Coordinates of C-alpha atoms and ligand atoms in Angstrom, one line a residue:
M328 CA -10.7 -63.1 32.8
V329 CA -10.6 -63.3 29.0
Q330 CA -7.1 -63.1 27.7
M331 CA -5.9 -63.0 24.1
G332 CA -2.8 -62.1 22.3
R333 CA 0.2 -60.3 24.0
K334 CA 1.5 -56.8 24.4
G335 CA 2.2 -55.1 21.1
K336 CA 0.1 -54.7 18.1
N337 CA 0.2 -56.3 14.7
M338 CA -2.3 -55.4 12.1
C339 CA -0.9 -56.1 8.6
G340 CA -2.9 -56.8 5.4
I341 CA -3.1 -60.1 3.7
I342 CA -4.2 -61.2 0.2
G343 CA -4.0 -64.6 -1.5
Y344 CA -5.2 -65.6 -5.0
S345 CA -5.5 -68.6 -7.4
G346 CA -7.3 -68.2 -10.7
R347 CA -7.3 -67.1 -14.2
L348 CA -5.9 -63.6 -13.8
E349 CA -2.3 -62.5 -13.7
A350 CA -1.6 -62.9 -9.9
R351 CA 0.8 -59.9 -9.6
Q352 CA -1.9 -57.5 -10.5
V353 CA -4.5 -59.0 -8.2
L354 CA -2.1 -59.0 -5.3
V355 CA -0.8 -55.5 -5.8
N356 CA -4.3 -54.1 -6.3
G357 CA -5.4 -56.0 -3.1
L358 CA -2.5 -54.6 -1.2
E359 CA -3.3 -51.1 -2.2
Q360 CA -6.8 -51.5 -0.8
L361 CA -5.4 -53.0 2.4
E362 CA -2.5 -50.6 2.9
Y363 CA -4.4 -48.8 5.7
R364 CA -3.8 -51.9 7.8
G365 CA 0.0 -51.4 7.7
Y366 CA 2.5 -49.7 5.5
D367 CA 6.0 -50.2 6.8
S368 CA 6.9 -52.7 4.1
A369 CA 5.2 -55.0 1.6
G370 CA 5.9 -58.1 -0.4
I371 CA 4.4 -60.7 -2.7
A372 CA 5.1 -64.3 -3.7
Q373 CA 4.2 -65.4 -7.2
M374 CA 3.9 -69.1 -7.9
T375 CA 5.3 -69.9 -11.3
K376 CA 5.7 -73.3 -13.0
Q377 CA 9.4 -73.4 -11.9
S378 CA 9.4 -71.7 -8.5
V379 CA 8.0 -69.4 -6.0
E380 CA 9.2 -65.9 -6.7
V381 CA 9.4 -63.5 -3.7
T382 CA 9.6 -59.7 -4.0
K383 CA 9.7 -57.4 -1.0
A384 CA 10.3 -53.8 -0.4
V385 CA 10.6 -51.5 2.5
G386 CA 8.1 -48.7 2.4
N387 CA 4.6 -48.6 0.9
V388 CA 3.1 -50.7 -1.9
G389 CA 4.4 -48.1 -4.3
A390 CA 7.9 -49.1 -3.5
L391 CA 7.0 -52.8 -4.1
K392 CA 5.4 -51.9 -7.4
R393 CA 8.6 -50.2 -8.5
K394 CA 10.6 -53.3 -7.7
L395 CA 8.1 -55.5 -9.5
E396 CA 8.5 -53.4 -12.7
K397 CA 11.9 -55.1 -13.1
K398 CA 10.3 -58.6 -12.9
E399 CA 7.6 -58.3 -15.6
D400 CA 8.7 -61.6 -17.1
V401 CA 7.4 -63.5 -14.0
I402 CA 4.0 -64.8 -15.1
S403 CA 1.9 -66.4 -12.5
R404 CA -1.8 -67.2 -11.7
C405 CA -1.4 -67.8 -8.0
G406 CA 0.3 -66.0 -5.2
I407 CA 0.1 -64.3 -1.8
G408 CA 0.8 -60.7 -0.7
H409 CA 1.4 -58.8 2.6
T410 CA 1.6 -55.3 3.8
R411 CA 3.3 -55.0 7.2
W412 CA 2.9 -53.1 10.4
A413 CA 6.1 -54.0 12.2
T414 CA 6.2 -55.5 15.7
H415 CA 8.9 -58.2 15.9
G416 CA 12.0 -56.9 14.2
G417 CA 12.6 -53.5 12.6
V418 CA 11.4 -52.3 9.2
T419 CA 13.7 -54.2 6.9
E420 CA 13.4 -56.3 3.8
E421 CA 14.4 -59.4 5.7
N422 CA 11.6 -58.9 8.2
A423 CA 9.0 -58.1 5.5
H424 CA 6.7 -61.0 4.4
P425 CA 6.5 -63.5 2.7
H426 CA 8.9 -65.6 4.6
Q427 CA 10.4 -68.8 3.1
F428 CA 11.6 -71.9 4.7
G429 CA 12.4 -75.1 2.7
K430 CA 9.4 -75.8 0.5
V431 CA 7.2 -73.3 2.3
T432 CA 6.4 -69.7 1.6
L433 CA 4.1 -67.9 4.0
I434 CA 2.6 -64.6 5.1
H435 CA 1.2 -63.9 8.6
N436 CA -1.0 -61.4 10.4
G437 CA -0.9 -61.7 14.2
I438 CA 1.6 -62.5 16.9
I439 CA 3.1 -65.8 17.7
E440 CA 3.8 -65.5 21.4
N441 CA 6.0 -68.6 21.9
Y442 CA 8.2 -68.1 18.9
K443 CA 11.4 -67.7 20.9
K444 CA 10.8 -71.0 22.6
I445 CA 10.1 -72.8 19.3
R446 CA 13.2 -71.2 17.7
E447 CA 15.4 -72.6 20.4
E448 CA 13.7 -76.0 20.6
Y449 CA 14.2 -76.9 17.0
G450 CA 17.9 -75.9 16.9
K451 CA 17.6 -74.3 13.5
E452 CA 18.8 -70.9 14.5
Q453 CA 21.4 -70.6 11.7
F454 CA 18.6 -71.0 9.1
F455 CA 16.5 -68.1 10.1
H456 CA 16.8 -64.9 8.1
S457 CA 14.6 -62.5 10.1
Q458 CA 13.9 -61.3 13.6
T459 CA 10.2 -61.9 13.1
D460 CA 7.9 -64.3 15.1
T461 CA 6.5 -65.4 11.7
E462 CA 9.5 -67.3 10.3
I463 CA 9.2 -70.1 12.8
A464 CA 5.7 -70.9 11.4
A465 CA 7.2 -71.4 8.0
M466 CA 10.0 -73.5 9.6
L467 CA 7.5 -75.7 11.5
I468 CA 5.2 -76.3 8.5
D469 CA 8.2 -77.2 6.4
F470 CA 9.4 -79.5 9.2
F471 CA 6.1 -81.4 9.4
Y472 CA 5.5 -81.4 5.6
D473 CA 5.9 -84.8 4.1
G474 CA 3.5 -84.4 1.1
N475 CA 0.3 -83.8 3.1
P476 CA 0.0 -80.0 3.5
E477 CA -3.1 -79.9 5.7
E478 CA -1.5 -82.3 8.1
A479 CA 1.6 -80.2 8.3
I480 CA -0.6 -77.1 9.0
W481 CA -2.6 -78.8 11.8
K482 CA 0.6 -80.1 13.4
T483 CA 2.1 -76.6 13.3
V484 CA -0.8 -74.6 14.7
A485 CA -1.0 -77.1 17.5
Q486 CA 2.3 -75.8 18.7
L487 CA 1.5 -72.1 18.4
E488 CA 0.3 -69.7 21.0
G489 CA -1.1 -66.3 20.0
S490 CA -2.9 -65.1 17.0
Y491 CA -2.5 -65.7 13.3
A492 CA -3.9 -65.5 9.9
F493 CA -1.6 -67.4 7.5
C494 CA -1.6 -67.9 3.8
I495 CA 0.8 -70.6 2.7
L496 CA 2.3 -71.9 -0.5
F497 CA 4.0 -75.2 -0.9
E498 CA 6.7 -75.2 -3.6
D499 CA 5.5 -78.7 -5.0
I500 CA 1.8 -77.9 -5.0
P501 CA 1.2 -75.6 -7.9
N502 CA -1.4 -72.9 -7.8
V503 CA -2.9 -73.7 -4.4
V504 CA -3.0 -71.4 -1.4
Y505 CA -3.7 -72.8 2.1
C506 CA -4.9 -70.6 4.8
I507 CA -5.8 -70.8 8.5
R508 CA -6.5 -68.3 11.2
R509 CA -6.9 -67.8 14.9
I510 CA -8.3 -64.5 16.1
S511 CA -6.7 -62.5 13.2
P512 CA -9.3 -61.9 10.5
L513 CA -9.6 -63.6 7.1
V514 CA -12.4 -63.5 4.6
A515 CA -12.6 -65.4 1.3
A516 CA -14.6 -65.6 -1.9
Y517 CA -14.9 -67.5 -5.1
A518 CA -15.7 -65.3 -8.1
E519 CA -15.5 -65.6 -11.9
E520 CA -11.9 -64.7 -11.9
G521 CA -10.9 -67.2 -9.3
A522 CA -10.5 -67.8 -5.6
F523 CA -9.5 -65.0 -3.2
V524 CA -8.6 -64.6 0.5
A525 CA -7.9 -61.3 2.3
S526 CA -7.8 -59.6 5.7
D527 CA -11.0 -57.8 4.8
I528 CA -13.5 -57.5 2.0
T529 CA -12.1 -54.2 0.7
A530 CA -9.4 -56.1 -1.1
L531 CA -11.9 -58.4 -2.8
I532 CA -14.6 -55.9 -3.6
A533 CA -13.3 -55.3 -7.2
Y534 CA -14.3 -59.0 -7.9
T535 CA -17.2 -59.7 -5.7
Q536 CA -19.7 -58.5 -3.1
D537 CA -20.3 -62.0 -1.8
Y538 CA -17.8 -63.5 0.6
F539 CA -17.5 -65.5 3.8
V540 CA -15.5 -65.2 7.0
V541 CA -13.0 -68.1 7.3
P542 CA -14.0 -69.8 10.5
E543 CA -11.3 -70.6 13.1
D544 CA -10.2 -74.3 13.2
T545 CA -10.7 -74.8 9.5
I546 CA -8.2 -74.8 6.6
L547 CA -9.2 -72.8 3.6
V548 CA -7.9 -74.1 0.3
L549 CA -7.8 -71.8 -2.7
T550 CA -7.5 -73.3 -6.2
D551 CA -8.5 -71.7 -9.6
E552 CA -11.8 -73.7 -9.2
K553 CA -12.8 -73.2 -5.6
A554 CA -12.4 -71.7 -2.2
E555 CA -13.1 -74.6 0.1
L556 CA -13.1 -75.1 3.8
H557 CA -11.8 -78.3 5.4
D558 CA -12.1 -79.4 9.0
R559 CA -9.5 -81.4 10.9
E560 CA -10.8 -84.6 9.4
G561 CA -10.6 -83.1 5.9
E562 CA -14.3 -82.9 5.6
I563 CA -15.8 -80.0 3.6
V564 CA -17.3 -77.2 5.8
E565 CA -20.0 -75.1 4.2
P566 CA -19.4 -71.4 4.7
D567 CA -21.9 -68.8 5.8
L568 CA -22.1 -66.5 2.9
L569 CA -22.3 -62.7 3.4
H570 CA -23.1 -59.9 1.1
V571 CA -22.0 -56.2 1.2
K572 CA -24.1 -53.6 -0.4
W573 CA -21.3 -51.2 -1.4
D574 CA -19.0 -51.7 -4.4
L575 CA -15.5 -50.8 -5.6
T576 CA -16.3 -47.1 -6.1
A577 CA -17.1 -46.8 -2.4
A578 CA -13.5 -48.0 -1.6
Q579 CA -11.9 -45.5 -4.0
K580 CA -10.9 -41.8 -3.6
N581 CA -13.3 -40.8 -6.4
G582 CA -11.5 -37.6 -7.2
Y583 CA -10.8 -36.5 -3.6
P584 CA -7.1 -36.0 -2.7
H585 CA -7.4 -38.2 0.3
Y586 CA -9.7 -40.9 1.7
M587 CA -10.2 -38.9 4.8
L588 CA -11.6 -35.9 3.0
K589 CA -13.8 -38.2 0.9
E590 CA -15.1 -39.9 4.1
I591 CA -15.8 -36.6 5.8
H592 CA -17.9 -35.6 2.8
E593 CA -19.7 -38.9 2.8
Q594 CA -21.2 -38.3 6.2
P595 CA -24.7 -37.0 5.1
E596 CA -25.1 -40.2 3.1
A597 CA -23.6 -42.5 5.8
L598 CA -26.0 -41.0 8.4
H599 CA -29.0 -41.4 6.1
Q600 CA -28.1 -45.1 5.3
T601 CA -27.7 -45.8 9.0
I602 CA -30.8 -44.1 10.3
A603 CA -33.5 -44.2 7.6
P604 CA -34.1 -48.0 7.5
R605 CA -34.7 -48.0 11.3
I606 CA -37.4 -45.4 11.6
K607 CA -41.1 -46.3 11.6
A608 CA -43.6 -43.5 12.2
G609 CA -40.9 -41.3 13.6
I610 CA -39.8 -43.9 16.2
P611 CA -36.6 -46.0 16.1
D612 CA -37.5 -49.6 15.5
F613 CA -35.0 -52.5 15.6
E614 CA -37.2 -55.3 14.4
E615 CA -35.2 -55.8 11.3
D616 CA -32.1 -55.9 13.4
Q617 CA -33.8 -58.6 15.4
I618 CA -33.4 -56.8 18.6
P619 CA -36.5 -57.3 20.7
D620 CA -37.6 -54.7 23.2
S621 CA -37.6 -57.4 25.9
I622 CA -33.8 -57.2 26.2
F623 CA -34.1 -53.6 27.3
E624 CA -36.9 -54.2 29.8
S625 CA -34.7 -55.5 32.6
V626 CA -31.7 -53.3 32.0
Q627 CA -30.6 -51.5 35.1
Q628 CA -27.2 -50.2 34.1
I629 CA -25.3 -49.7 30.9
K630 CA -21.6 -50.1 30.1
I631 CA -20.3 -48.7 26.9
V632 CA -17.0 -50.3 26.0
A633 CA -14.7 -49.3 23.1
C634 CA -11.4 -47.8 22.0
G635 CA -10.3 -44.5 20.7
T636 CA -12.8 -42.7 18.5
A637 CA -15.5 -45.3 19.1
M638 CA -15.1 -44.8 22.8
H639 CA -15.5 -41.0 22.3
A640 CA -18.8 -41.7 20.5
G641 CA -19.7 -43.7 23.7
L642 CA -19.0 -40.6 25.8
I643 CA -21.8 -38.8 23.8
G644 CA -24.0 -41.9 24.2
K645 CA -23.6 -41.8 28.0
V646 CA -24.8 -38.2 28.2
L647 CA -27.9 -38.9 26.1
I648 CA -28.8 -42.2 27.8
E649 CA -28.5 -40.8 31.4
K650 CA -30.5 -37.8 30.5
R651 CA -33.3 -39.5 28.7
V652 CA -33.5 -43.0 30.2
R653 CA -32.3 -42.2 33.7
I654 CA -30.3 -45.3 34.2
P655 CA -26.5 -45.2 34.9
A656 CA -24.3 -45.5 31.8
E657 CA -20.6 -45.7 32.1
V658 CA -18.0 -45.5 29.4
E659 CA -15.1 -47.9 29.7
I660 CA -11.8 -47.9 27.7
A661 CA -11.7 -51.5 26.5
S662 CA -8.1 -52.1 27.2
E663 CA -8.8 -51.2 30.9
F664 CA -12.1 -52.8 31.2
R665 CA -10.9 -56.2 30.1
Y666 CA -8.4 -56.4 33.0
A667 CA -10.6 -54.7 35.6
S668 CA -13.3 -56.4 37.8
P669 CA -16.4 -54.8 36.4
I670 CA -19.6 -55.0 38.3
I671 CA -21.9 -56.6 35.8
D672 CA -24.8 -58.9 35.9
Q673 CA -27.7 -60.1 33.8
N674 CA -29.4 -56.7 34.2
T675 CA -26.4 -54.9 32.6
L676 CA -26.5 -54.0 28.9
V677 CA -23.0 -53.9 27.6
I678 CA -22.7 -51.9 24.4
V679 CA -19.5 -52.4 22.5
I680 CA -18.7 -50.0 19.7
S681 CA -16.3 -50.7 16.9
Q682 CA -15.9 -49.6 13.3
S683 CA -13.8 -52.6 12.3
G684 CA -15.4 -55.1 14.6
E685 CA -12.0 -56.6 15.1
T686 CA -10.3 -54.4 17.7
I687 CA -8.8 -57.0 20.1
D688 CA -9.4 -55.1 23.4
T689 CA -13.0 -54.4 22.5
L690 CA -13.5 -58.1 21.5
A691 CA -12.0 -59.3 24.7
S692 CA -14.2 -56.9 26.7
L693 CA -17.2 -58.3 24.9
R694 CA -16.2 -61.8 25.7
L695 CA -15.7 -60.9 29.4
A696 CA -19.1 -59.2 29.5
K697 CA -20.7 -62.3 28.1
E698 CA -18.9 -64.5 30.6
L699 CA -20.3 -62.3 33.4
G700 CA -23.8 -62.7 32.1
A701 CA -24.5 -59.3 30.6
V702 CA -26.6 -58.8 27.5
T703 CA -24.3 -57.5 24.8
L704 CA -25.1 -55.3 21.9
G705 CA -22.5 -54.4 19.2
I706 CA -22.5 -51.2 17.2
V707 CA -20.3 -52.3 14.4
N708 CA -19.6 -51.1 10.8
V709 CA -18.0 -54.1 9.2
K710 CA -20.4 -56.8 8.4
G711 CA -19.5 -60.3 9.6
S712 CA -16.6 -59.0 11.7
T713 CA -15.8 -60.9 14.9
I714 CA -17.4 -58.4 17.3
A715 CA -20.6 -58.4 15.1
R716 CA -20.7 -62.2 15.1
E717 CA -20.0 -62.6 18.8
S718 CA -22.3 -59.9 20.2
D719 CA -25.7 -61.1 21.3
Y720 CA -27.3 -58.4 19.2
V721 CA -25.9 -56.1 16.5
L722 CA -26.8 -52.7 15.2
Y723 CA -24.8 -52.3 12.1
T724 CA -23.8 -48.8 11.1
H725 CA -24.0 -48.4 7.3
A726 CA -21.1 -46.0 6.8
G727 CA -19.6 -48.1 4.0
P728 CA -15.9 -48.8 4.0
E729 CA -13.7 -46.4 6.0
I730 CA -10.2 -46.5 4.6
A731 CA -8.5 -43.5 6.1
V732 CA -6.8 -44.4 9.4
A733 CA -8.4 -41.5 11.1
S734 CA -12.0 -42.3 11.7
T735 CA -14.6 -39.7 10.7
K736 CA -17.9 -41.0 9.2
A737 CA -17.8 -44.1 11.5
Y738 CA -17.8 -41.7 14.5
T739 CA -20.8 -39.6 13.5
V740 CA -22.9 -42.7 12.5
Q741 CA -22.0 -44.3 15.9
I742 CA -23.3 -41.2 17.6
A743 CA -26.5 -41.3 15.5
T744 CA -27.0 -45.0 16.3
L745 CA -26.6 -44.2 20.0
C746 CA -29.2 -41.5 19.6
L747 CA -31.6 -44.1 18.1
L748 CA -30.8 -46.6 20.8
T749 CA -31.4 -44.0 23.5
M750 CA -34.8 -43.2 22.0
R751 CA -35.8 -46.9 21.9
L752 CA -34.6 -47.5 25.5
A753 CA -36.6 -44.4 26.6
L754 CA -39.7 -45.8 24.9
V755 CA -39.3 -49.2 26.5
K756 CA -38.5 -47.7 29.9
K757 CA -41.3 -45.2 29.5
T758 CA -39.1 -42.3 30.4
L759 CA -40.3 -40.6 27.1
G760 CA -43.6 -40.8 25.4
R761 CA -44.1 -41.4 21.7
G762 CA -44.7 -37.7 21.0
E763 CA -41.4 -36.8 22.8
I764 CA -39.5 -39.4 20.8
N765 CA -41.0 -38.1 17.6
R766 CA -39.7 -34.7 18.5
D767 CA -36.3 -36.1 19.5
F768 CA -36.0 -37.9 16.2
A769 CA -36.9 -34.7 14.3
L770 CA -34.0 -33.0 16.1
L771 CA -31.6 -35.8 15.2
K772 CA -32.7 -35.5 11.5
E773 CA -32.1 -31.8 11.7
S774 CA -28.6 -32.2 13.1
M775 CA -27.9 -34.7 10.3
E776 CA -29.0 -32.0 7.8
C777 CA -26.7 -29.5 9.4
V778 CA -23.7 -31.7 8.5
K779 CA -24.0 -30.3 4.9
R780 CA -23.7 -26.7 6.3
S781 CA -20.6 -27.7 8.2
L782 CA -19.1 -29.1 5.0
L783 CA -19.6 -25.8 3.4
L784 CA -17.2 -24.3 5.9
D785 CA -14.3 -26.2 4.3
P786 CA -12.6 -23.3 2.5
Q787 CA -12.7 -21.0 5.7
I788 CA -11.4 -23.8 7.8
Q789 CA -8.7 -24.6 5.3
E790 CA -7.6 -20.9 5.5
M791 CA -7.7 -20.7 9.3
T792 CA -5.5 -23.8 9.7
A793 CA -2.5 -21.7 8.5
C794 CA -2.3 -20.5 12.1
L795 CA -2.0 -24.0 13.4
T796 CA 0.8 -25.4 11.3
E797 CA 3.6 -24.3 13.6
A798 CA 1.8 -25.1 16.8
K799 CA 3.6 -27.3 19.3
D800 CA 0.8 -27.8 21.7
L801 CA -2.9 -27.3 21.4
F802 CA -5.9 -27.6 23.7
F803 CA -9.6 -28.4 23.1
I804 CA -12.0 -27.3 25.7
G805 CA -15.7 -27.8 26.2
R806 CA -18.3 -28.6 28.9
G807 CA -20.8 -31.5 29.0
I808 CA -21.4 -33.0 25.6
D809 CA -18.9 -30.4 24.1
Y810 CA -16.2 -31.9 26.4
A811 CA -17.0 -35.3 25.0
L812 CA -16.6 -33.9 21.6
S813 CA -13.4 -32.2 22.5
C814 CA -11.8 -35.6 23.2
E815 CA -12.6 -36.6 19.7
G816 CA -11.4 -33.3 18.2
S817 CA -8.1 -33.8 20.1
I818 CA -7.4 -37.3 19.0
K819 CA -8.2 -36.5 15.4
L820 CA -5.8 -33.6 15.3
K821 CA -2.9 -35.2 17.1
E822 CA -3.1 -38.5 15.2
I823 CA -2.7 -36.9 11.7
S824 CA -1.0 -33.6 12.4
Y825 CA 1.5 -34.9 15.1
I826 CA 0.8 -31.7 17.1
H827 CA 0.5 -32.5 20.8
S828 CA -3.0 -31.8 21.8
E829 CA -5.2 -32.4 24.9
A830 CA -8.9 -32.1 25.6
Y831 CA -10.0 -30.5 28.8
A832 CA -13.3 -30.0 30.5
A833 CA -13.3 -26.2 30.4
G834 CA -13.9 -25.8 34.1
E835 CA -11.0 -28.0 35.0
L836 CA -8.3 -25.9 33.2
K837 CA -7.6 -23.7 36.2
H838 CA -6.8 -26.7 38.3
G839 CA -3.4 -27.1 36.6
T840 CA -3.5 -27.1 32.9
I841 CA -3.9 -23.3 32.5
S842 CA -0.2 -22.9 33.4
L843 CA 0.5 -24.3 29.9
I844 CA -1.5 -21.6 28.2
T845 CA 1.0 -18.9 27.0
E846 CA 1.1 -16.4 24.2
G847 CA -0.1 -17.9 20.9
V848 CA -1.1 -21.4 22.2
P849 CA -4.1 -22.4 20.2
V850 CA -7.2 -23.3 22.1
I851 CA -10.2 -24.8 20.2
A852 CA -13.2 -23.9 22.3
I853 CA -16.5 -25.7 21.7
A854 CA -19.4 -23.8 23.2
T855 CA -22.6 -25.1 21.7
Q856 CA -24.5 -25.8 25.0
E857 CA -26.9 -23.1 26.0
S858 CA -27.0 -24.2 29.6
V859 CA -23.3 -23.7 30.2
F860 CA -22.6 -21.0 27.6
S861 CA -21.8 -18.2 29.9
K862 CA -19.5 -20.4 31.9
M863 CA -17.7 -21.4 28.7
I864 CA -17.3 -17.8 27.7
S865 CA -15.7 -17.1 31.1
N866 CA -13.3 -20.0 30.6
I867 CA -12.4 -18.7 27.1
R868 CA -11.8 -15.3 28.5
E869 CA -9.4 -16.9 31.0
V870 CA -7.3 -18.4 28.3
K871 CA -7.5 -15.4 26.1
A872 CA -6.2 -13.2 28.9
R873 CA -3.1 -15.5 28.9
G874 CA -2.5 -15.0 25.2
A875 CA -4.2 -18.0 23.8
L876 CA -5.2 -18.0 20.1
V877 CA -8.9 -19.0 20.3
I878 CA -10.8 -20.8 17.7
L879 CA -14.4 -20.8 18.8
I880 CA -17.3 -23.1 17.7
T881 CA -20.8 -22.1 18.7
K882 CA -24.3 -22.1 17.4
E883 CA -25.2 -19.3 15.0
S884 CA -27.5 -17.5 17.3
M885 CA -25.0 -17.3 20.2
Q886 CA -23.8 -13.8 20.8
V887 CA -20.1 -13.5 21.4
E888 CA -17.9 -10.4 21.6
E889 CA -15.1 -10.4 19.1
S890 CA -12.5 -9.9 21.8
V891 CA -13.0 -13.5 23.0
F892 CA -12.0 -15.3 19.8
D893 CA -9.5 -15.1 16.9
Y894 CA -11.6 -17.4 14.6
H895 CA -15.3 -18.2 14.9
F896 CA -17.1 -21.1 13.2
T897 CA -20.8 -21.8 13.7
I898 CA -23.3 -24.5 13.3
P899 CA -27.0 -23.8 12.8
E900 CA -29.5 -23.4 15.6
I901 CA -30.2 -27.0 16.8
A902 CA -31.0 -28.6 20.1
D903 CA -28.1 -28.8 22.5
D904 CA -27.9 -32.6 22.6
Y905 CA -27.7 -32.9 18.9
T906 CA -24.8 -30.4 18.2
P907 CA -22.0 -33.0 18.2
I908 CA -22.7 -34.4 14.8
P909 CA -22.4 -31.1 12.8
A910 CA -19.7 -29.8 15.2
A911 CA -17.6 -33.0 14.8
V912 CA -17.4 -32.2 11.0
I913 CA -15.7 -28.9 11.8
L914 CA -13.2 -30.6 14.0
Q915 CA -12.5 -33.2 11.4
L916 CA -11.8 -30.6 8.8
I917 CA -9.5 -28.7 11.1
A918 CA -7.5 -31.9 11.7
Y919 CA -7.5 -32.7 8.0
H920 CA -6.3 -29.3 6.7
T921 CA -3.7 -29.0 9.4
S922 CA -2.2 -32.3 8.4
V923 CA -2.3 -31.4 4.7
R924 CA -0.6 -28.0 5.4
R925 CA 2.1 -29.8 7.4
G926 CA 2.8 -32.0 4.3
L927 CA 1.9 -35.2 6.2
N928 CA 0.5 -38.5 5.1
V929 CA -3.1 -37.8 6.0
D930 CA -4.5 -41.2 5.3
Q931 CA -1.7 -43.2 6.8
P932 CA -0.2 -41.4 9.8
R933 CA 3.0 -42.8 11.2
N934 CA 2.9 -45.7 13.6
L935 CA -0.8 -46.3 13.2
A936 CA -2.9 -48.7 11.4
K937 CA -6.7 -49.0 10.9
S938 CA -7.5 -52.2 12.5
V939 CA -5.9 -53.0 15.9
T940 CA -6.2 -56.7 15.9
V941 CA -3.7 -57.6 18.7
E942 CA -3.3 -55.9 22.1
Ligands
LIG2288 C1 -8.9 -42.8 15.6 C2 -9.3 -44.1 15.3 C3 -9.1 -45.1 16.4 C4 -10.2 -46.2 16.4 C5 -9.9 -47.2 17.5 C6 -11.1 -48.3 17.5 O1 -9.2 -42.0 14.4 O2 -9.7 -44.5 14.3 O3 -9.0 -44.5 17.7 O4 -11.4 -45.5 16.7 O5 -8.8 -47.9 17.1 O6 -11.3 -48.9 16.3 P1 -12.6 -49.7 16.0 O7 -13.7 -48.7 15.9 O8 -12.4 -50.3 14.7 O9 -12.8 -50.7 17.1

């Protein structure tokens, strides 16, 4: 069984810089871009000629900026910065990073599992200032440091269990940042303005679109002249350079009040970017993705493994694959799959779906699947991410950066990619002919077009959400593919509005859950499937009879009596299997406006972070 990390999560954002610019600005700007990774507290260390100046604040990067205003006389060209998602130790200034010990100042993303043991072993208890697992790394590096920084880092990491991405400053080595990572991500770049390192490319995009992933088991050294990788022997390692197509404007709000709303509105373009390059004569083609048809030929079963929203995209994929390709497709929650005993062999295709490409449970599942001999295919948004690099084959989604914690455009492009994959599989397996696939693709395109129509519903949805702001509980119901979509509607709403919500297969309600439906309880009913439409209407009547406030989503042409709903939103007339993409947009807007009305932090909901890089 593949095991990594330990219980608990630690996401955090990291940035490091050495170069010609004023470091404070680079660090603060970078932290603002990375804030979606964690926002409990933030801190930076600025290296000056005399010292290493640390400033930390509880709260978001704004709080840190206010503190830094009082330190404008600190001028520096090198430094490190961190935005924290607390795990070990509460949200306090002492626990915020950077941490200092002797000559060493350090920031960390990850979890050091054996920190307690090390703390006891070295008998330095009285010198620690925080409850974090991180401080022992600073202590160890300082302990081993005798003028050779890389040696001290190697000796330290040899003692550590768990995951880490460290950026380290040594008081007596001016303007150099040392970095090393295991599991937790780090990318680096050298641009005109200097050398940079960060948890992900969004923090560097203001300076460059070219970067590299810091490989494990190498030390990255940043100076104002280079970003260089060293192996254990001190030899230079050449990085594999990557390029992203998007630029800084893609990572900004561009006039929208929130990233989430901007990303909802970016869906038509994100879908187009993902689909268009892969279509030849109306048929999906993965030649440029270097995915040969031969990998599909022997596939006898499919497992789709992912977490959260990505897993919900998988639920739609399962329906499509089983219907069109007629091979069993199971959707697995990655955190369960990795500890189960899955039945997998070389005829199994394991599809892992991840926006970030770093989700630890999905990554561990991928490794397990490979170990068991499956063919693995990643559907990943972030280029060069660990899941993308480790999957046998990758289909990148081209949604551009997704900054809001609640995933929106990543979800619809994942569904669209699964649609393409289904069509290609059906072609290879000969369950559909070329003509049928042409028709299928036309339907997918139509559904992508309908996203624009759903976006036009924004004002009506905004108005409707007034009836949801005081809700304590809420239910989503649907059948078939609409049930799969309900799961996504529910997670979206609860994660940003903090209203308790559940998704139910509509026919299952009366086996228990209907007892929770009382006067005024909102029920969002998704009824876009012709084949089960009348059943859905009966289920809606059942909740309406018990006082539910019904928000109904159907296709335009579907006839419904006014008595069954309180609010009604429609999507255009499209084929049943392709309704989730435009219907998802309506659900995203419901969640968004409910959160805004409740005065919540839409882009950074409490307790969450964008990239879940430890279990
Ligand atoms: C919810 C959400 C999460 C992610 C999940 C997987 O809006 O964003 O449920 O979908 O954490 O993340 P990725 O796709 O990065 O593996």
